[in-house]
Amino acid sequence: MKPLHFSFIIPVYNRPDEVDELLGSFKTLKGDIPFEVVIVEDGSSIDCKAVIEQYSESLNISYFFKPNSGPGDSRNYGMERASGNYFIILDSDCLLPAQYLETVNAYLSSNYVDCFGGPDAAHETFTSLQKAINFAMTSFITTGGIRGGKTSNRNFQPRSFNMGLSKAAFIASGGFGVIHPGEDPDLSIRLNTLGFKTVLIADAFVYHKRRVSWKKFYQQVHKFGLVRPILNTWHPKTKRLTYWFPTLFSFGMIMALILALMDFKWLLLLYTLYILIAFVLSFIASKRLSVAFQSILAIFIQFFGYGYGFLKSTFAISVLGHKPEERFPKLFFKHAK
């Protein structure tokens, strides 16, 4: 195996404050492991050039500005111009713990893979809302369990907020497609088809802020639901019954309320038990009642938003036979010229 030379690839769109915080976390990284940072400004109207200049002497950093074509195409743009042979892709709303690069380098040095994903966590400075959303997105009793945790290491589908990709795998696969969200599992599935291994490095976590309002969080999970049936159509072998869980959960909740009005309360009691378990787990993790209460709301927004999107997309594509690009054009970007 050739020595690893890391290039961090970070697309950004109108997020100079986030970039400032992320670059600041790079300066805290432990170890004497060389790396470069490649920032790709995706047609922003509020650019981060001034922020980049503040770090130009302390970090090996490159900055590119291009027309807006989405995060997937922007990552490809950055990887094409990076000097490393192993790319680490981050979202601009992430922060790196000090041991991150040491953890990745140690794992790849002894268990080399061409693609990895890492989990996300909530930093102690995050707001109660951010911590609640993080719990909903990562807990084993929510869709975090569907995506897989520490025991789900085989053919793991990394998410591009924290994803590693070798240059060889990038060249062979052509990188990310134009769908968004969903470009990361699509790439992972294509890599597996090409014979590349994808794994989860459980200790290579980042602090991920995610969405900062309930409206944006709903929009995000709704899009996740819309995208999954499209991916199932493109990659039929990846279909799983568990993808229906948020939809079934939502229908079950509505049915539980209707039955309760008819004095059949057993189903509502099951949902109440689930809510209590989620509340306790969130409180244990955060030690804050405000986070625990908001976590319940986050879980319902997550399940109803994803579930509705999944059902709508499944009906449009599998029943009505609509083409995804025509039915859901906002999920697709065009390649930059």
CSV table of C-alpha atoms in Angstrom, one decimal:
chain,number,residue,atom,x,y,z
A,1,MET,CA,0.0,0.0,0.0
A,2,LYS,CA,1.3,3.4,-0.9
A,3,PRO,CA,1.7,6.0,1.9
A,4,LEU,CA,-1.5,7.9,2.5
A,5,HIS,CA,-1.7,11.5,1.6
A,6,PHE,CA,-5.0,13.0,2.8
A,7,SER,CA,-7.0,15.7,1.1
A,8,PHE,CA,-10.1,17.1,2.9
A,9,ILE,CA,-12.8,18.0,0.4
A,10,ILE,CA,-15.4,20.5,1.7
A,11,PRO,CA,-18.1,22.0,-0.5
A,12,VAL,CA,-19.7,25.1,0.9
A,13,TYR,CA,-22.7,27.3,0.0
A,14,ASN,CA,-23.2,30.6,1.8
A,15,ARG,CA,-21.7,29.4,5.0
A,16,PRO,CA,-18.6,31.5,5.9
A,17,ASP,CA,-19.2,31.2,9.7
A,18,GLU,CA,-19.4,27.4,9.5
A,19,VAL,CA,-16.2,27.3,7.5
A,20,ASP,CA,-14.5,29.5,10.1
A,21,GLU,CA,-15.4,27.1,12.9
A,22,LEU,CA,-14.5,24.0,10.8
A,23,LEU,CA,-11.1,25.3,9.9
A,24,GLY,CA,-10.5,26.3,13.5
A,25,SER,CA,-11.0,22.6,14.4
A,26,PHE,CA,-8.4,21.6,11.9
A,27,LYS,CA,-5.8,23.5,13.9
A,28,THR,CA,-6.5,21.3,16.9
A,29,LEU,CA,-5.8,18.0,15.2
A,30,LYS,CA,-3.3,15.8,16.9
A,31,GLY,CA,-0.4,13.9,15.3
A,32,ASP,CA,2.2,14.8,12.7
A,33,ILE,CA,0.1,13.6,9.7
A,34,PRO,CA,0.3,15.9,6.7
A,35,PHE,CA,-2.9,16.9,5.0
A,36,GLU,CA,-4.4,19.6,2.7
A,37,VAL,CA,-7.8,21.2,2.8
A,38,VAL,CA,-9.7,21.9,-0.4
A,39,ILE,CA,-12.6,24.3,-0.1
A,40,VAL,CA,-15.1,24.4,-3.1
A,41,GLU,CA,-17.4,27.4,-3.1
A,42,ASP,CA,-20.5,26.2,-4.9
A,43,GLY,CA,-21.7,29.4,-6.5
A,44,SER,CA,-22.3,31.2,-3.2
A,45,SER,CA,-23.6,34.7,-3.0
A,46,ILE,CA,-21.9,35.0,0.4
A,47,ASP,CA,-18.4,33.6,-0.1
A,48,CYS,CA,-15.9,32.6,2.5
A,49,LYS,CA,-12.8,33.8,0.8
A,50,ALA,CA,-11.9,36.3,3.6
A,51,VAL,CA,-12.2,33.4,6.1
A,52,ILE,CA,-9.8,31.2,4.0
A,53,GLU,CA,-7.2,34.0,4.0
A,54,GLN,CA,-7.2,34.0,7.8
A,55,TYR,CA,-6.0,30.4,7.7
A,56,SER,CA,-3.8,30.4,4.7
A,57,GLU,CA,-0.6,30.6,6.7
A,58,SER,CA,-1.5,28.0,9.3
A,59,LEU,CA,-3.1,25.4,7.0
A,60,ASN,CA,-2.3,23.9,3.6
A,61,ILE,CA,-5.5,25.1,2.0
A,62,SER,CA,-6.8,25.6,-1.5
A,63,TYR,CA,-9.9,27.6,-2.4
A,64,PHE,CA,-12.0,27.3,-5.6
A,65,PHE,CA,-15.1,29.1,-6.7
A,66,LYS,CA,-17.4,27.5,-9.3
A,67,PRO,CA,-21.0,27.9,-10.6
A,68,ASN,CA,-23.7,26.3,-8.4
A,69,SER,CA,-24.1,22.6,-9.3
A,70,GLY,CA,-24.8,20.9,-6.0
A,71,PRO,CA,-22.6,19.3,-3.3
A,72,GLY,CA,-22.0,16.1,-5.1
A,73,ASP,CA,-20.6,17.8,-8.3
A,74,SER,CA,-18.6,20.2,-6.1
A,75,ARG,CA,-17.0,17.3,-4.2
A,76,ASN,CA,-16.0,15.8,-7.6
A,77,TYR,CA,-14.6,19.2,-8.6
A,78,GLY,CA,-12.5,19.3,-5.5
A,79,MET,CA,-11.2,15.7,-5.7
A,80,GLU,CA,-10.2,16.3,-9.3
A,81,ARG,CA,-8.0,19.2,-8.2
A,82,ALA,CA,-6.7,17.7,-4.9
A,83,SER,CA,-3.1,16.5,-4.6
A,84,GLY,CA,-3.7,13.6,-2.2
A,85,ASN,CA,-4.4,10.0,-2.9
A,86,TYR,CA,-7.0,9.6,-0.2
A,87,PHE,CA,-9.9,12.1,0.1
A,88,ILE,CA,-11.9,12.8,3.3
A,89,ILE,CA,-15.2,14.5,2.5
A,90,LEU,CA,-16.9,16.7,5.1
A,91,ASP,CA,-19.9,19.0,5.3
A,92,SER,CA,-19.2,22.6,6.2
A,93,ASP,CA,-21.4,22.3,9.4
A,94,CYS,CA,-19.0,19.8,11.0
A,95,LEU,CA,-16.3,20.1,13.6
A,96,LEU,CA,-13.4,17.7,13.9
A,97,PRO,CA,-12.4,16.2,17.3
A,98,ALA,CA,-8.6,16.4,18.0
A,99,GLN,CA,-8.0,12.7,17.4
A,100,TYR,CA,-9.9,12.4,14.2
A,101,LEU,CA,-7.1,12.2,11.7
A,102,GLU,CA,-5.0,9.9,13.9
A,103,THR,CA,-8.0,7.5,14.2
A,104,VAL,CA,-8.5,7.4,10.5
A,105,ASN,CA,-4.9,7.0,9.6
A,106,ALA,CA,-4.4,4.2,12.2
A,107,TYR,CA,-7.4,2.3,10.9
A,108,LEU,CA,-6.5,2.6,7.2
A,109,SER,CA,-2.8,1.7,7.9
A,110,SER,CA,-3.8,-1.7,9.4
A,111,ASN,CA,-7.2,-2.3,7.7
A,112,TYR,CA,-7.1,-0.5,4.4
A,113,VAL,CA,-10.3,0.1,2.6
A,114,ASP,CA,-11.1,2.3,-0.4
A,115,CYS,CA,-14.2,3.9,1.2
A,116,PHE,CA,-15.2,4.5,4.8
A,117,GLY,CA,-17.9,6.4,6.7
A,118,GLY,CA,-17.8,7.7,10.2
A,119,PRO,CA,-20.6,8.6,12.7
A,120,ASP,CA,-21.6,12.0,14.0
A,121,ALA,CA,-22.1,13.3,17.5
A,122,ALA,CA,-23.3,16.4,19.2
A,123,HIS,CA,-20.7,18.7,20.7
A,124,GLU,CA,-21.2,20.0,24.2
A,125,THR,CA,-21.6,23.6,22.9
A,126,PHE,CA,-24.5,22.6,20.6
A,127,THR,CA,-28.0,24.0,21.3
A,128,SER,CA,-30.7,21.8,22.8
A,129,LEU,CA,-32.4,21.8,19.3
A,130,GLN,CA,-29.2,20.6,17.6
A,131,LYS,CA,-28.7,17.9,20.3
A,132,ALA,CA,-32.3,16.7,20.0
A,133,ILE,CA,-32.0,16.4,16.2
A,134,ASN,CA,-28.7,14.6,16.5
A,135,PHE,CA,-30.4,12.1,18.9
A,136,ALA,CA,-33.2,11.5,16.5
A,137,MET,CA,-30.8,11.0,13.6
A,138,THR,CA,-28.4,8.7,15.3
A,139,SER,CA,-30.2,6.7,18.0
A,140,PHE,CA,-30.6,3.0,17.5
A,141,ILE,CA,-34.3,3.3,18.2
A,142,THR,CA,-34.9,5.7,15.3
A,143,THR,CA,-33.6,5.7,11.7
A,144,GLY,CA,-30.1,5.6,13.1
A,145,GLY,CA,-30.8,2.0,13.8
A,146,ILE,CA,-32.0,1.5,10.2
A,147,ARG,CA,-28.8,2.9,8.8
A,148,GLY,CA,-26.7,0.7,11.1
A,149,GLY,CA,-24.4,1.3,14.0
A,150,LYS,CA,-21.1,-0.2,15.3
A,151,THR,CA,-22.2,-3.7,14.4
A,152,SER,CA,-23.2,-2.9,10.9
A,153,ASN,CA,-19.8,-2.8,9.2
A,154,ARG,CA,-20.3,-4.8,6.1
A,155,ASN,CA,-21.0,-2.8,2.9
A,156,PHE,CA,-21.8,0.2,5.1
A,157,GLN,CA,-23.2,3.1,3.1
A,158,PRO,CA,-21.2,6.2,4.3
A,159,ARG,CA,-22.7,9.6,4.5
A,160,SER,CA,-20.9,12.5,2.9
A,161,PHE,CA,-20.8,14.7,6.0
A,162,ASN,CA,-18.0,12.3,7.1
A,163,MET,CA,-16.7,10.0,4.3
A,164,GLY,CA,-13.4,8.8,3.1
A,165,LEU,CA,-12.7,7.8,-0.6
A,166,SER,CA,-9.5,6.7,-2.2
A,167,LYS,CA,-8.4,8.4,-5.4
A,168,ALA,CA,-8.5,5.0,-7.2
A,169,ALA,CA,-12.1,4.5,-6.1
A,170,PHE,CA,-13.0,8.0,-7.2
A,171,ILE,CA,-11.6,7.5,-10.7
A,172,ALA,CA,-13.2,4.0,-11.1
A,173,SER,CA,-16.6,5.2,-10.0
A,174,GLY,CA,-16.7,8.7,-11.5
A,175,GLY,CA,-17.5,10.1,-8.1
A,176,PHE,CA,-20.9,11.5,-6.9
A,177,GLY,CA,-23.9,11.7,-9.1
A,178,VAL,CA,-26.2,14.7,-9.5
A,179,ILE,CA,-29.0,13.6,-7.2
A,180,HIS,CA,-29.2,15.4,-3.8
A,181,PRO,CA,-29.7,14.2,-1.2
A,182,GLY,CA,-28.9,10.5,-1.8
A,183,GLU,CA,-25.6,11.0,-3.7
A,184,ASP,CA,-23.6,9.3,-1.0
A,185,PRO,CA,-25.5,6.0,-0.7
A,186,ASP,CA,-25.7,5.9,-4.5
A,187,LEU,CA,-21.9,6.2,-4.7
A,188,SER,CA,-21.4,3.6,-2.0
A,189,ILE,CA,-23.7,1.1,-3.8
A,190,ARG,CA,-21.8,1.7,-7.1
A,191,LEU,CA,-18.5,1.2,-5.3
A,192,ASN,CA,-19.7,-2.1,-3.9
A,193,THR,CA,-20.8,-3.2,-7.4
A,194,LEU,CA,-17.3,-2.4,-8.7
A,195,GLY,CA,-15.7,-4.5,-6.0
A,196,PHE,CA,-14.6,-1.8,-3.6
A,197,LYS,CA,-15.2,-2.4,0.1
A,198,THR,CA,-17.0,0.2,2.3
A,199,VAL,CA,-16.9,0.1,6.1
A,200,LEU,CA,-17.8,2.1,9.1
A,201,ILE,CA,-14.9,3.4,11.3
A,202,ALA,CA,-16.9,3.7,14.5
A,203,ASP,CA,-14.3,5.9,16.3
A,204,ALA,CA,-13.8,8.4,13.5
A,205,PHE,CA,-16.7,10.6,14.5
A,206,VAL,CA,-17.3,14.3,13.8
A,207,TYR,CA,-19.5,16.8,15.5
A,208,HIS,CA,-22.3,17.6,13.1
A,209,LYS,CA,-24.6,20.6,13.7
A,210,ARG,CA,-27.2,19.5,11.1
A,211,ARG,CA,-30.3,21.7,10.7
A,212,VAL,CA,-30.9,24.6,13.0
A,213,SER,CA,-34.7,24.9,12.7
A,214,TRP,CA,-37.6,22.5,12.8
A,215,LYS,CA,-38.7,23.6,9.3
A,216,LYS,CA,-35.3,22.9,7.8
A,217,PHE,CA,-35.1,19.6,9.6
A,218,TYR,CA,-38.5,18.5,8.2
A,219,GLN,CA,-37.4,19.5,4.7
A,220,GLN,CA,-34.2,17.5,5.0
A,221,VAL,CA,-35.8,14.3,6.2
A,222,HIS,CA,-38.7,14.6,3.7
A,223,LYS,CA,-36.1,14.7,0.9
A,224,PHE,CA,-34.4,11.7,2.4
A,225,GLY,CA,-37.7,9.9,2.1
A,226,LEU,CA,-38.2,11.0,-1.5
A,227,VAL,CA,-34.8,9.8,-2.5
A,228,ARG,CA,-34.8,6.3,-1.1
A,229,PRO,CA,-37.4,4.8,-3.6
A,230,ILE,CA,-35.3,6.4,-6.4
A,231,LEU,CA,-32.2,4.6,-5.2
A,232,ASN,CA,-34.2,1.4,-4.8
A,233,THR,CA,-35.2,1.8,-8.5
A,234,TRP,CA,-31.6,2.4,-9.6
A,235,HIS,CA,-30.2,-0.4,-7.3
A,236,PRO,CA,-33.0,-3.0,-6.9
A,237,LYS,CA,-30.8,-5.4,-4.9
A,238,THR,CA,-30.5,-2.8,-2.1
A,239,LYS,CA,-34.2,-2.7,-1.3
A,240,ARG,CA,-35.0,-3.4,2.4
A,241,LEU,CA,-38.3,-3.8,4.2
A,242,THR,CA,-36.9,-1.5,7.0
A,243,TYR,CA,-37.1,1.5,4.7
A,244,TRP,CA,-40.8,1.3,5.1
A,245,PHE,CA,-40.6,1.6,8.9
A,246,PRO,CA,-41.1,5.4,9.2
A,247,THR,CA,-44.1,5.2,6.9
A,248,LEU,CA,-45.6,2.3,8.9
A,249,PHE,CA,-44.8,4.1,12.2
A,250,SER,CA,-46.7,7.2,11.0
A,251,PHE,CA,-49.7,5.2,9.8
A,252,GLY,CA,-49.6,3.3,13.1
A,253,MET,CA,-49.7,6.5,15.1
A,254,ILE,CA,-52.7,7.8,13.3
A,255,MET,CA,-54.5,4.5,13.7
A,256,ALA,CA,-53.6,4.4,17.4
A,257,LEU,CA,-55.2,7.8,17.9
A,258,ILE,CA,-58.4,6.7,16.0
A,259,LEU,CA,-58.6,3.5,18.0
A,260,ALA,CA,-58.1,5.4,21.2
A,261,LEU,CA,-61.2,7.5,20.4
A,262,MET,CA,-63.1,4.2,20.0
A,263,ASP,CA,-61.8,3.1,23.5
A,264,PHE,CA,-59.2,0.7,22.1
A,265,LYS,CA,-56.1,2.1,23.7
A,266,TRP,CA,-53.6,-0.8,23.5
A,267,LEU,CA,-51.9,0.5,20.4
A,268,LEU,CA,-51.6,4.0,21.8
A,269,LEU,CA,-50.1,2.5,24.9
A,270,LEU,CA,-47.4,0.9,22.8
A,271,TYR,CA,-46.5,4.2,21.3
A,272,THR,CA,-46.5,5.8,24.7
A,273,LEU,CA,-44.0,3.2,25.9
A,274,TYR,CA,-41.8,3.9,22.9
A,275,ILE,CA,-41.9,7.7,23.6
A,276,LEU,CA,-41.0,7.1,27.3
A,277,ILE,CA,-38.0,4.9,26.3
A,278,ALA,CA,-36.8,7.5,23.8
A,279,PHE,CA,-37.2,10.3,26.4
A,280,VAL,CA,-35.2,8.4,29.0
A,281,LEU,CA,-32.4,7.5,26.5
A,282,SER,CA,-32.2,11.1,25.3
A,283,PHE,CA,-32.1,12.4,28.8
A,284,ILE,CA,-29.3,9.9,29.8
A,285,ALA,CA,-27.3,10.9,26.8
A,286,SER,CA,-27.7,14.7,27.2
A,287,LYS,CA,-28.6,15.0,30.9
A,288,ARG,CA,-30.9,17.8,29.9
A,289,LEU,CA,-34.7,17.7,30.1
A,290,SER,CA,-35.0,20.3,27.3
A,291,VAL,CA,-33.1,18.0,25.0
A,292,ALA,CA,-35.2,15.0,26.0
A,293,PHE,CA,-38.5,16.8,25.4
A,294,GLN,CA,-37.3,18.2,22.0
A,295,SER,CA,-36.0,14.8,21.0
A,296,ILE,CA,-39.5,13.4,21.0
A,297,LEU,CA,-40.7,16.1,18.7
A,298,ALA,CA,-37.6,15.5,16.5
A,299,ILE,CA,-38.4,11.8,16.2
A,300,PHE,CA,-42.0,12.5,15.1
A,301,ILE,CA,-40.9,15.1,12.6
A,302,GLN,CA,-38.3,12.6,11.3
A,303,PHE,CA,-40.7,9.7,11.0
A,304,PHE,CA,-43.6,11.6,9.5
A,305,GLY,CA,-41.4,13.7,7.2
A,306,TYR,CA,-39.4,10.7,5.9
A,307,GLY,CA,-42.4,8.4,5.9
A,308,TYR,CA,-44.5,10.8,3.9
A,309,GLY,CA,-41.7,11.4,1.4
A,310,PHE,CA,-41.0,7.7,1.0
A,311,LEU,CA,-44.7,6.9,0.3
A,312,LYS,CA,-45.2,9.8,-2.1
A,313,SER,CA,-42.1,8.9,-4.1
A,314,THR,CA,-42.9,5.2,-4.1
A,315,PHE,CA,-46.4,5.9,-5.4
A,316,ALA,CA,-45.1,8.3,-8.1
A,317,ILE,CA,-42.4,6.0,-9.4
A,318,SER,CA,-43.6,2.5,-8.8
A,319,VAL,CA,-47.4,3.0,-9.3
A,320,LEU,CA,-47.7,5.9,-11.7
A,321,GLY,CA,-44.4,5.2,-13.5
A,322,HIS,CA,-43.1,8.8,-13.4
A,323,LYS,CA,-39.5,9.4,-14.1
A,324,PRO,CA,-37.7,10.7,-11.0
A,325,GLU,CA,-36.0,13.6,-12.8
A,326,GLU,CA,-39.3,14.8,-14.1
A,327,ARG,CA,-41.4,14.2,-11.0
A,328,PHE,CA,-38.9,15.5,-8.5
A,329,PRO,CA,-36.7,18.0,-10.4
A,330,LYS,CA,-35.5,19.8,-7.3
A,331,LEU,CA,-33.7,16.6,-6.2
A,332,PHE,CA,-31.3,16.8,-9.2
A,333,PHE,CA,-28.5,19.2,-10.1
A,334,LYS,CA,-26.8,19.8,-13.4
A,335,HIS,CA,-23.1,19.3,-13.8
A,336,ALA,CA,-21.1,22.5,-13.8
A,337,LYS,CA,-19.7,23.3,-17.2
